[in-house]
CSV table of C-alpha atoms and ligand atoms in Angstrom, one decimal:
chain,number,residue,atom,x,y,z
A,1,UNK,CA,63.2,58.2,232.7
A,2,UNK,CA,64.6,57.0,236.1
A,3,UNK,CA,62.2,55.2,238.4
A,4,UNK,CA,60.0,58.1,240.4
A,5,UNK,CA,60.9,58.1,243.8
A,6,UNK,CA,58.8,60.5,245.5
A,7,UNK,CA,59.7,62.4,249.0
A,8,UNK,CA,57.4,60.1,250.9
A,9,UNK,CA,55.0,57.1,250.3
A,10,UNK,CA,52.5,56.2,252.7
A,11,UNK,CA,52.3,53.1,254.7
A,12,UNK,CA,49.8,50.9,254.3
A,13,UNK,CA,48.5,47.4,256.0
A,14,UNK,CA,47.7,44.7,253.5
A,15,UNK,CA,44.5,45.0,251.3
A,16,UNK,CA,43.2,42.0,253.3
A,17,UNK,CA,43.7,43.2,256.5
A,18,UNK,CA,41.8,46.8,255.4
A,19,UNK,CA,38.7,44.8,254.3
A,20,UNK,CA,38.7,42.5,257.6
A,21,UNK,CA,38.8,45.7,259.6
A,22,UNK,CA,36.3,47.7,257.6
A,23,UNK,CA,34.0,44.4,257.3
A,24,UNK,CA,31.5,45.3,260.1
A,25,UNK,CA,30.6,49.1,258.3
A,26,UNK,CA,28.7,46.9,255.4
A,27,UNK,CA,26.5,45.2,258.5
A,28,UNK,CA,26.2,48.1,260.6
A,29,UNK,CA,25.8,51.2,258.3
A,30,UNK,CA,27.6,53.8,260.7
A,31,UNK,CA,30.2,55.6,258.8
A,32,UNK,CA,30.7,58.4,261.0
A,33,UNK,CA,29.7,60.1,264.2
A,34,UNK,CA,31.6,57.9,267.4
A,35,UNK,CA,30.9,54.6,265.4
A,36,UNK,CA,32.9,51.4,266.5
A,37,UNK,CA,35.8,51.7,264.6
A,38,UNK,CA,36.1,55.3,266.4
A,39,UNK,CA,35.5,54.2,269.8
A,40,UNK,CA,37.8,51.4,269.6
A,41,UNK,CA,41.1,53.5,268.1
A,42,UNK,CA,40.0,55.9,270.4
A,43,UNK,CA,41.0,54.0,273.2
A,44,UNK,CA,44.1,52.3,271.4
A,45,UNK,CA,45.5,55.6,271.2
A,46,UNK,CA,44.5,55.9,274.6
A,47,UNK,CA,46.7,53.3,275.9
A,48,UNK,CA,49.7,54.0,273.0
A,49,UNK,CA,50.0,57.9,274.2
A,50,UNK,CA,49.3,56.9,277.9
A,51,UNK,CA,47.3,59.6,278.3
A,52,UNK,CA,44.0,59.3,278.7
A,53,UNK,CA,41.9,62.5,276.8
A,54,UNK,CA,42.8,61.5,273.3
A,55,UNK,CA,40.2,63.0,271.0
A,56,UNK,CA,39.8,62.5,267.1
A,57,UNK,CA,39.3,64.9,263.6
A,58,UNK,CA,38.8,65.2,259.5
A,59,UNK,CA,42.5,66.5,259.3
A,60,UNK,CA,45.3,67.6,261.8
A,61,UNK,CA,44.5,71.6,260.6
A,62,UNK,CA,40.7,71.2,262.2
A,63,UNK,CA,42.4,69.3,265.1
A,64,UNK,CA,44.8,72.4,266.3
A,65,UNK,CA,41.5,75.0,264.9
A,66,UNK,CA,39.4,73.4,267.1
A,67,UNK,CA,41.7,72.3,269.7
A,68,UNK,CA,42.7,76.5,270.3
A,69,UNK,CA,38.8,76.8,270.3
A,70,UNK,CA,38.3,74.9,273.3
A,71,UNK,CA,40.5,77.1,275.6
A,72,UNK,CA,38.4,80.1,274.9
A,73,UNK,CA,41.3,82.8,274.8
A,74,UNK,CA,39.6,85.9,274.1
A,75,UNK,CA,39.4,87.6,271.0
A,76,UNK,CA,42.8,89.2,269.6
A,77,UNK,CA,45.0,87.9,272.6
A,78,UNK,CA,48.4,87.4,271.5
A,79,UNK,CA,50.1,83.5,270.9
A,80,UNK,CA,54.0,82.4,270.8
A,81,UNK,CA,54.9,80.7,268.1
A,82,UNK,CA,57.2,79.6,265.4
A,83,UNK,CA,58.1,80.8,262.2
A,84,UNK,CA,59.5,77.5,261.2
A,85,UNK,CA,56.6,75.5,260.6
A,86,UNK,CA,53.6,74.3,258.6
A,87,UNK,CA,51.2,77.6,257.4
A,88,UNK,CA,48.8,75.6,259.4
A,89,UNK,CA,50.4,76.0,262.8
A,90,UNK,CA,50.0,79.9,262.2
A,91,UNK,CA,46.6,79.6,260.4
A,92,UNK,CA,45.3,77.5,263.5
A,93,UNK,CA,45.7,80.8,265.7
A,94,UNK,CA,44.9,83.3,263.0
A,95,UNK,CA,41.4,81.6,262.4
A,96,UNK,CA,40.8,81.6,266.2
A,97,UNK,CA,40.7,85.9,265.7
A,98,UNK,CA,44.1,85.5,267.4
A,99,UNK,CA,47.9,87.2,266.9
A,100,UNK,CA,50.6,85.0,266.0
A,101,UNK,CA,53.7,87.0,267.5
A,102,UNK,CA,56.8,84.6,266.1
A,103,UNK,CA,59.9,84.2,267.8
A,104,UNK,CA,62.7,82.8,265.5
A,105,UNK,CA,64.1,79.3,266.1
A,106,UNK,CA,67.5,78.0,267.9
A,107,UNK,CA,70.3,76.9,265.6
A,108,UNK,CA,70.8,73.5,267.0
A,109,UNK,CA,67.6,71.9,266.6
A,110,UNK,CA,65.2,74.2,264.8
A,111,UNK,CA,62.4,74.5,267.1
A,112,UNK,CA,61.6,78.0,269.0
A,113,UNK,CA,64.2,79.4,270.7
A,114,UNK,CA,63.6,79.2,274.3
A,115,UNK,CA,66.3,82.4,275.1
A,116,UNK,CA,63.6,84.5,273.2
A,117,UNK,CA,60.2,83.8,274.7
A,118,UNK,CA,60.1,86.2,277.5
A,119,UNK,CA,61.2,89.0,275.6
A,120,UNK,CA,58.2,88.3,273.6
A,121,UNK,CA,55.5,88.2,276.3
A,122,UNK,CA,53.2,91.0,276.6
A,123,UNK,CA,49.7,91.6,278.9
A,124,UNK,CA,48.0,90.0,275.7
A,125,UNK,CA,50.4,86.7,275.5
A,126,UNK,CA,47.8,83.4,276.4
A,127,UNK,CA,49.5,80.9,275.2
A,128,UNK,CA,53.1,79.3,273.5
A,129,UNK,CA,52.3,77.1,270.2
A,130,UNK,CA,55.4,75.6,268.9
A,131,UNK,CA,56.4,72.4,266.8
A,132,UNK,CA,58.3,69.5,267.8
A,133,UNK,CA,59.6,69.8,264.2
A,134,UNK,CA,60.8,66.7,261.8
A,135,UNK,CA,59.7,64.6,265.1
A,136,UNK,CA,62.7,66.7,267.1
A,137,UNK,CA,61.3,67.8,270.6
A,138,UNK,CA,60.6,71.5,271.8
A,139,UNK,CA,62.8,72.3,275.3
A,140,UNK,CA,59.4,71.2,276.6
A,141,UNK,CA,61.4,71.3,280.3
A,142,UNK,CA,62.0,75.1,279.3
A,143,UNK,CA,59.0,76.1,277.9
A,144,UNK,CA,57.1,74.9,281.0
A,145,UNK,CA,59.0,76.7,283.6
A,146,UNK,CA,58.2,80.0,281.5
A,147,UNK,CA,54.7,78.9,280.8
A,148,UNK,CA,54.3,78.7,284.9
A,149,UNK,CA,55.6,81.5,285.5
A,150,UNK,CA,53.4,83.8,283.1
A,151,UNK,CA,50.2,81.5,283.9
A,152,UNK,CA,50.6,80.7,279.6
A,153,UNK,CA,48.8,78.0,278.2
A,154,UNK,CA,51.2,75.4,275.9
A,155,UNK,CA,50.4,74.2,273.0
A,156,UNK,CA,52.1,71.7,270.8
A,157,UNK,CA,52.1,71.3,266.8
A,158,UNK,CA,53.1,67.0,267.0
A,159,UNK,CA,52.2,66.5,263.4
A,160,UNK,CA,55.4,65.2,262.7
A,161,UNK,CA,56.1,63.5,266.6
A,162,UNK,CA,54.0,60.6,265.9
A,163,UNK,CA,55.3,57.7,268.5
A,164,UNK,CA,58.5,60.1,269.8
A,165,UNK,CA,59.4,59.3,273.7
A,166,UNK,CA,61.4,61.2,275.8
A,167,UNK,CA,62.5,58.9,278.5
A,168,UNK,CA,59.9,56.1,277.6
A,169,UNK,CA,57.1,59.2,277.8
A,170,UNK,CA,55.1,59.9,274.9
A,171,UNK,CA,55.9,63.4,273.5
A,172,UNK,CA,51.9,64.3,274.4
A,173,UNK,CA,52.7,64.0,278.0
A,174,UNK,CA,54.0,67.7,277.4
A,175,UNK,CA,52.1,71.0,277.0
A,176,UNK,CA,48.1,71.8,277.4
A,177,UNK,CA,47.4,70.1,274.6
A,178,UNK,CA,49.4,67.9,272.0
A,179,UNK,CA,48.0,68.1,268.4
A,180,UNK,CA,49.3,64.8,265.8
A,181,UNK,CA,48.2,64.8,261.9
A,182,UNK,CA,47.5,61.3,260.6
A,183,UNK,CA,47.8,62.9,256.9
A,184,UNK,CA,48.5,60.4,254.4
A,185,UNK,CA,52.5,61.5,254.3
A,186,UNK,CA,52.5,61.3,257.8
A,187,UNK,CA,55.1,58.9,259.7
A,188,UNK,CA,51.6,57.1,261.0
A,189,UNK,CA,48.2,57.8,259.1
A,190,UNK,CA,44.5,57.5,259.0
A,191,UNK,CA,44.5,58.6,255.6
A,192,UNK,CA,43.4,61.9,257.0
A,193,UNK,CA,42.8,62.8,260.2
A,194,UNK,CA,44.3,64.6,262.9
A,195,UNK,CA,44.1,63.7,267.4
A,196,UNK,CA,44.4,65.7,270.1
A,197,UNK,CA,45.8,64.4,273.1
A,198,UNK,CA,44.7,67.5,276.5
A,199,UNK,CA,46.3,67.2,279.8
A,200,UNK,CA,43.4,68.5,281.7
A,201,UNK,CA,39.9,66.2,281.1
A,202,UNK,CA,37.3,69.4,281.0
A,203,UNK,CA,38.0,69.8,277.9
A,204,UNK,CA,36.9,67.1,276.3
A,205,UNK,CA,33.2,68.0,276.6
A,206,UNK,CA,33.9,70.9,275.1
A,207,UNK,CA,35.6,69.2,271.9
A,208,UNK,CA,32.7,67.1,271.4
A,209,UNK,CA,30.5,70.0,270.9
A,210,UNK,CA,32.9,71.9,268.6
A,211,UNK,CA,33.6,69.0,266.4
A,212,UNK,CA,29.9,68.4,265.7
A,213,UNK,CA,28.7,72.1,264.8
A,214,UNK,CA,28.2,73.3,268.2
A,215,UNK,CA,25.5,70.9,269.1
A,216,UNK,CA,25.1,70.1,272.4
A,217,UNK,CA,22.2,67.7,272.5
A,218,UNK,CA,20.3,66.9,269.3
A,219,UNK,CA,18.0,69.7,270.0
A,220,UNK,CA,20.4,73.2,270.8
A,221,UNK,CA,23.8,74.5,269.2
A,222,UNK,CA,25.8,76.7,272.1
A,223,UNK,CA,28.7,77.6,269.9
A,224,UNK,CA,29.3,78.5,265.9
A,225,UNK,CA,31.4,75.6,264.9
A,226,UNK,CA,32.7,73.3,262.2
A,227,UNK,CA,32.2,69.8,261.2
A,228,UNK,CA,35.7,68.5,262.3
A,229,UNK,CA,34.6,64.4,262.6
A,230,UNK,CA,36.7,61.5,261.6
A,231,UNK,CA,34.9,58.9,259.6
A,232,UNK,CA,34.6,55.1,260.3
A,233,UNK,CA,37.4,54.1,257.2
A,234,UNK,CA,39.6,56.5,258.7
A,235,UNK,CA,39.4,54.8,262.3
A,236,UNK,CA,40.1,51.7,260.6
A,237,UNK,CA,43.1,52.4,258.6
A,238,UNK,CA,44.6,54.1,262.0
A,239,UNK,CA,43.6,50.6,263.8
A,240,UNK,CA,45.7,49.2,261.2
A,241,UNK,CA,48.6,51.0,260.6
A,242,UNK,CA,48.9,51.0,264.7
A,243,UNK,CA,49.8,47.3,264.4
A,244,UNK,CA,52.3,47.9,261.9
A,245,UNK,CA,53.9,51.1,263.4
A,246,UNK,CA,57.0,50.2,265.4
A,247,UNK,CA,57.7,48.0,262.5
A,248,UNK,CA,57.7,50.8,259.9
A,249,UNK,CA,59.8,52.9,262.5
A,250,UNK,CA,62.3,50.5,262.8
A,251,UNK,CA,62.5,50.0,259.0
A,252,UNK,CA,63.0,54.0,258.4
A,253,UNK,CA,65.8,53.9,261.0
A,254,UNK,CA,67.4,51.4,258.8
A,255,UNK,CA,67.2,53.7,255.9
A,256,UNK,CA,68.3,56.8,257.8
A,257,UNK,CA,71.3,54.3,258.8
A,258,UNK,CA,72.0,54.2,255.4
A,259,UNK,CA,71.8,57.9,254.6
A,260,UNK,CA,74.4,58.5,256.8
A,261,UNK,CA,76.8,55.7,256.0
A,262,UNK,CA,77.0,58.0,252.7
A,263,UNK,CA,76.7,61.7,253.9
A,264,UNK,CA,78.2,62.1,257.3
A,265,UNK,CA,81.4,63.6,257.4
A,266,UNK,CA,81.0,65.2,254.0
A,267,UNK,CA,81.9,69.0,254.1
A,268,UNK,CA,79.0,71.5,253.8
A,269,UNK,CA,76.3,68.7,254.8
A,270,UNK,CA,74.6,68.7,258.3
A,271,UNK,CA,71.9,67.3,259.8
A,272,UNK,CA,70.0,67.5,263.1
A,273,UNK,CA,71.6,66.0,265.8
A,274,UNK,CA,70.0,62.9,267.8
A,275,UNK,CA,69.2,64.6,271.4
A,276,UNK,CA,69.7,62.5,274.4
A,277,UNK,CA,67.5,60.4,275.6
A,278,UNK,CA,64.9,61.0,273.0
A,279,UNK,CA,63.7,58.1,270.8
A,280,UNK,CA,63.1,59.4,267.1
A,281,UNK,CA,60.3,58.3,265.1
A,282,UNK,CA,62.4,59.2,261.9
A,283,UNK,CA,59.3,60.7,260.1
A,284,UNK,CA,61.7,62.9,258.0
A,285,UNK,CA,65.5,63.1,256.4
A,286,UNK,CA,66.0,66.5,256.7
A,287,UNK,CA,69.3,67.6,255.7
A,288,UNK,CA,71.3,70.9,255.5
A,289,UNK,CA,73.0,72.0,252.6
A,290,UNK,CA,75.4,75.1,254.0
A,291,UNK,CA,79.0,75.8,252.6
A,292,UNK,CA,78.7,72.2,250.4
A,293,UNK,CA,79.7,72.8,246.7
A,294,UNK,CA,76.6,72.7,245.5
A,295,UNK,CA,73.5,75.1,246.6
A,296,UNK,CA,70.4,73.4,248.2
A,297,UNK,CA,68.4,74.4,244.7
A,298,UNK,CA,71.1,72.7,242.4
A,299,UNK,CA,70.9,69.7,244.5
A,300,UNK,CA,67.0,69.9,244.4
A,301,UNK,CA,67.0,71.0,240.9
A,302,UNK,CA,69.5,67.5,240.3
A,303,UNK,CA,67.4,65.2,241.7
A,304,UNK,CA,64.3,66.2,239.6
A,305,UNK,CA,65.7,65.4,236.8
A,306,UNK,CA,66.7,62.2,237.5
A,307,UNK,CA,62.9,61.8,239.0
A,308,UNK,CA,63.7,62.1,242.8
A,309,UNK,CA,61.1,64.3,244.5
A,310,UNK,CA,63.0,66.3,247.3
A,311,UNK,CA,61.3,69.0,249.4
A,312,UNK,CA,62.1,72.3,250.7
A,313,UNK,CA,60.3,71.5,254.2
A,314,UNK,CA,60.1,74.6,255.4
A,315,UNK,CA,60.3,76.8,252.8
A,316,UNK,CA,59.8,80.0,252.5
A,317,UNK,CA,59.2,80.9,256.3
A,318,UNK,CA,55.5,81.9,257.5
A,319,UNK,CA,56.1,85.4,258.0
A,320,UNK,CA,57.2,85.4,254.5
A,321,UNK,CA,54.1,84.2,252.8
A,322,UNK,CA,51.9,86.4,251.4
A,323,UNK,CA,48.7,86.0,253.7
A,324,UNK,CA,50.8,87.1,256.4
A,325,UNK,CA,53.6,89.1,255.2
A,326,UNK,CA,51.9,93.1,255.5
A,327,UNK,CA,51.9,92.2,259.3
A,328,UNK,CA,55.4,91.7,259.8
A,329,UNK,CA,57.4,94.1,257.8
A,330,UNK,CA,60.4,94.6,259.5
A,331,UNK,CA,60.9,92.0,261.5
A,332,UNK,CA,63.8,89.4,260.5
A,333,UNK,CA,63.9,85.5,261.7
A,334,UNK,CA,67.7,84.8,260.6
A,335,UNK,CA,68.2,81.4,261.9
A,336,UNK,CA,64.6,80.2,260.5
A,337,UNK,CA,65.6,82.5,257.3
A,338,UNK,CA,69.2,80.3,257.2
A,339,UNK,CA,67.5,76.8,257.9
A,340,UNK,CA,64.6,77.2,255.3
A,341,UNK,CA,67.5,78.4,252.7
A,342,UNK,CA,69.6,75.6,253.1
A,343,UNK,CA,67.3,72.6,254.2
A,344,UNK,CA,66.2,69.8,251.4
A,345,UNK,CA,64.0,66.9,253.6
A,346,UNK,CA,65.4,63.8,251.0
A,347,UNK,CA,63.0,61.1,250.5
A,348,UNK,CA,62.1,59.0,253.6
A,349,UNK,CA,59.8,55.9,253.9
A,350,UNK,CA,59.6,52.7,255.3
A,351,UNK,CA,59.9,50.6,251.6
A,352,UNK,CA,62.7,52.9,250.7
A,353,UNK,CA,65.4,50.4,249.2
A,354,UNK,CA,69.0,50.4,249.9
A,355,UNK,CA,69.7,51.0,246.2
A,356,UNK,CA,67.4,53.9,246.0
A,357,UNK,CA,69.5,55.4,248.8
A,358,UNK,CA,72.3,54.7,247.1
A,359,UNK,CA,71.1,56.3,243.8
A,360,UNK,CA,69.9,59.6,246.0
A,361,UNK,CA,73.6,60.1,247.7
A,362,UNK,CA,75.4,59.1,244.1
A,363,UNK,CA,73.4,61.9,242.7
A,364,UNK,CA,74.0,64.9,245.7
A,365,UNK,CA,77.9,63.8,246.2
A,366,UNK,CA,79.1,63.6,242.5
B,1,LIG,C1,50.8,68.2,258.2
B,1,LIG,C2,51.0,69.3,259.2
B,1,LIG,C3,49.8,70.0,259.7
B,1,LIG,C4,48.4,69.8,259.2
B,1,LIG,O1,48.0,68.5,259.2
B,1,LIG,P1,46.9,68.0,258.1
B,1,LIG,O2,46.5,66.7,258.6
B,1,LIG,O3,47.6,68.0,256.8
B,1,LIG,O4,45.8,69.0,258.1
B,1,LIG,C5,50.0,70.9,260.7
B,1,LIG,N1,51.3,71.1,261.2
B,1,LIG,C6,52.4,70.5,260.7
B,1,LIG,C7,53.7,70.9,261.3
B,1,LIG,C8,52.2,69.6,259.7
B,1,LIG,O5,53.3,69.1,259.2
């Protein structure tokens, strides 16, 4: 069998540099709970986002639960969103006892189709969710001015926009609140966690109650909430892999180089293209299989058996699963439909050699 090469590997700082970092939690004894490590990424994220009400979680899932718990929409109101996403983008709006209403994606970029909002805005609408997805940027510009005009909150699924600018401003700088995953096959990680970045401070004191049960004080709990805390370890790796991170970024730009010194220009095989004057983070090789000779599931099906681990990222779309299904018979989402029949995300990591490229594009060209 071929060498495994899996759709993503995580980065990691060297083993030394872990156990420096994570020294102090063998004299200290505080694993979790705001402990040093905490405070101090805390405020390195701080200064990395430039924005200053950065707040931390177990996963990026809790992160967007709890972050749609601190703007208090009441019960059953009615959110924008995506259908091209992570099941945890809808399940982070489901689980607040509110409706996800989807509006289907635009054909350039994949992410939500700004042409469709309004028609989707009813008396119950509070807020638009969507996803900067692969790391590619909303029409934040666009989704403001409607957002103004119908007094909506936005909210933003960046669990894949880790370190993307858009003219030198960090992608939080947009919407009510930003929401990153630092999962493990995330472009940066904390093993897991998740971090909200909110553009308006009063919510902060909020966050810190809902993370922590509801307690407010040691001595009364004011809301029913989860335990959504990032541990000390966690904290550290993330202090870490922050020093490493532009280096990793420029290392998958060199193998997205090399992807497309083999694919571009080949019939049937697109990708997303770079938008103007936004810096990429290249967190994912998504590419598009439409009109090549092969299908996208031959290609997958290829790979696998030489041992290469593509993924259908998205696939199928969330109105299509089967916890949500029942509630949207009837309605059809072609252009998400189209991009989650045709899309394969290849493997894409920073210690992805140029021969393993090379073996990957032998394989989806012969
Ligand atoms: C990974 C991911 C999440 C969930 O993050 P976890 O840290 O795995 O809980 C949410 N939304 C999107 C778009 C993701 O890719």
């Amino acid at each position: 069998m071929n060498k495994l090469i899996a759709v993503t590997r995580s980065s990691m700082p060297s083993f030394e540099e872990y156990c420096e970092e994570i020294k102090v939690l063998w004299e200290n004894r505080w694993l979790s709970n705001r402990g040093c490590k905490h405070k101090e990424f805390e405020a390195q994220l701080a200064e990395f986002f430039g924005e200053p009400n950065v707040f931390l979680y177990a996963n990026g899932h809790v992160a967007l639960e709890v972050g749609i718990d601190a703007f208090h929409f009441p019960k059953g109101s009615e959110v924008i969103t995506t259908p091209y996403t992570h099941c945890s983008t809808t399940h982070s709006i489901a689980r607040n006892g509110l409706v996800p209403v989807f509006v289907d994606v635009n054909d350039k970029d994949y992410t939500i189709d700004v042409m469709k909002i309004e028609d989707a805005i009813t008396d119950k609408t509070v807020a638009i969710m969507a996803t900067h997805v692969y790391g590619v940027m909303c029409d934040v510009e666009a989704i403001d001015k409607i957002a103004k005009k119908y007094g909506l909150k936005v909210i933003y699924d960046a669990a894949h926009a880790f370190g993307v600018k858009k003219e030198g401003k960090d992608v939080s700088h947009w919407g009510d609140m930003a929401m990153f995953s630092t999962h493990a096959t995330k472009v940066f990680h904390t093993i897991e966690g998740g971090i909200t970045v909110f553009k308006d401070e009063k919510y902060q004191k909020r966050l810190n109650t809902l993370v922590n049960f509801g307690f407010d004080g040691p001595e009364d709990v004011v809301h029913i909430s989860t335990n959504a805390r990032m541990n000390e370890f966690e904290a550290a790796m993330g202090i870490c892999n922050l020093r490493h991170f532009w280096d990793e970024v420029a290392k998958r730009e060199k193998v997205a180089a090399r992807y497309h010194q083999h694919l571009d220009g080949v019939e049937g095989i697109h990708f997303i293209a770079p938008q103007p004057g936004v810096t990429q983070n290249y967190a994912y090789f998504p590419v598009f299989f439409d009109g090549y000779k092969y299908t996208r599931n031959e290609i997958q099906a290829r790979l696998a058996e030489d041992n290469i681990l593509a993924r259908k990222y998205f696939y199928p779309i969330i109105p299509d699963l089967s916890c949500y299904q029942m509630n949207y018979a009837g309605q059809t989402f072609p252009v998400s439909k189209h991009a989650a029949d045709t899309v394969l995300a290849l493997p894409m990591f920073a210690d992805l050699t140029e021969q393993d490229v090379e073996r990957i594009c032998r394989i989806i060209l012969d």
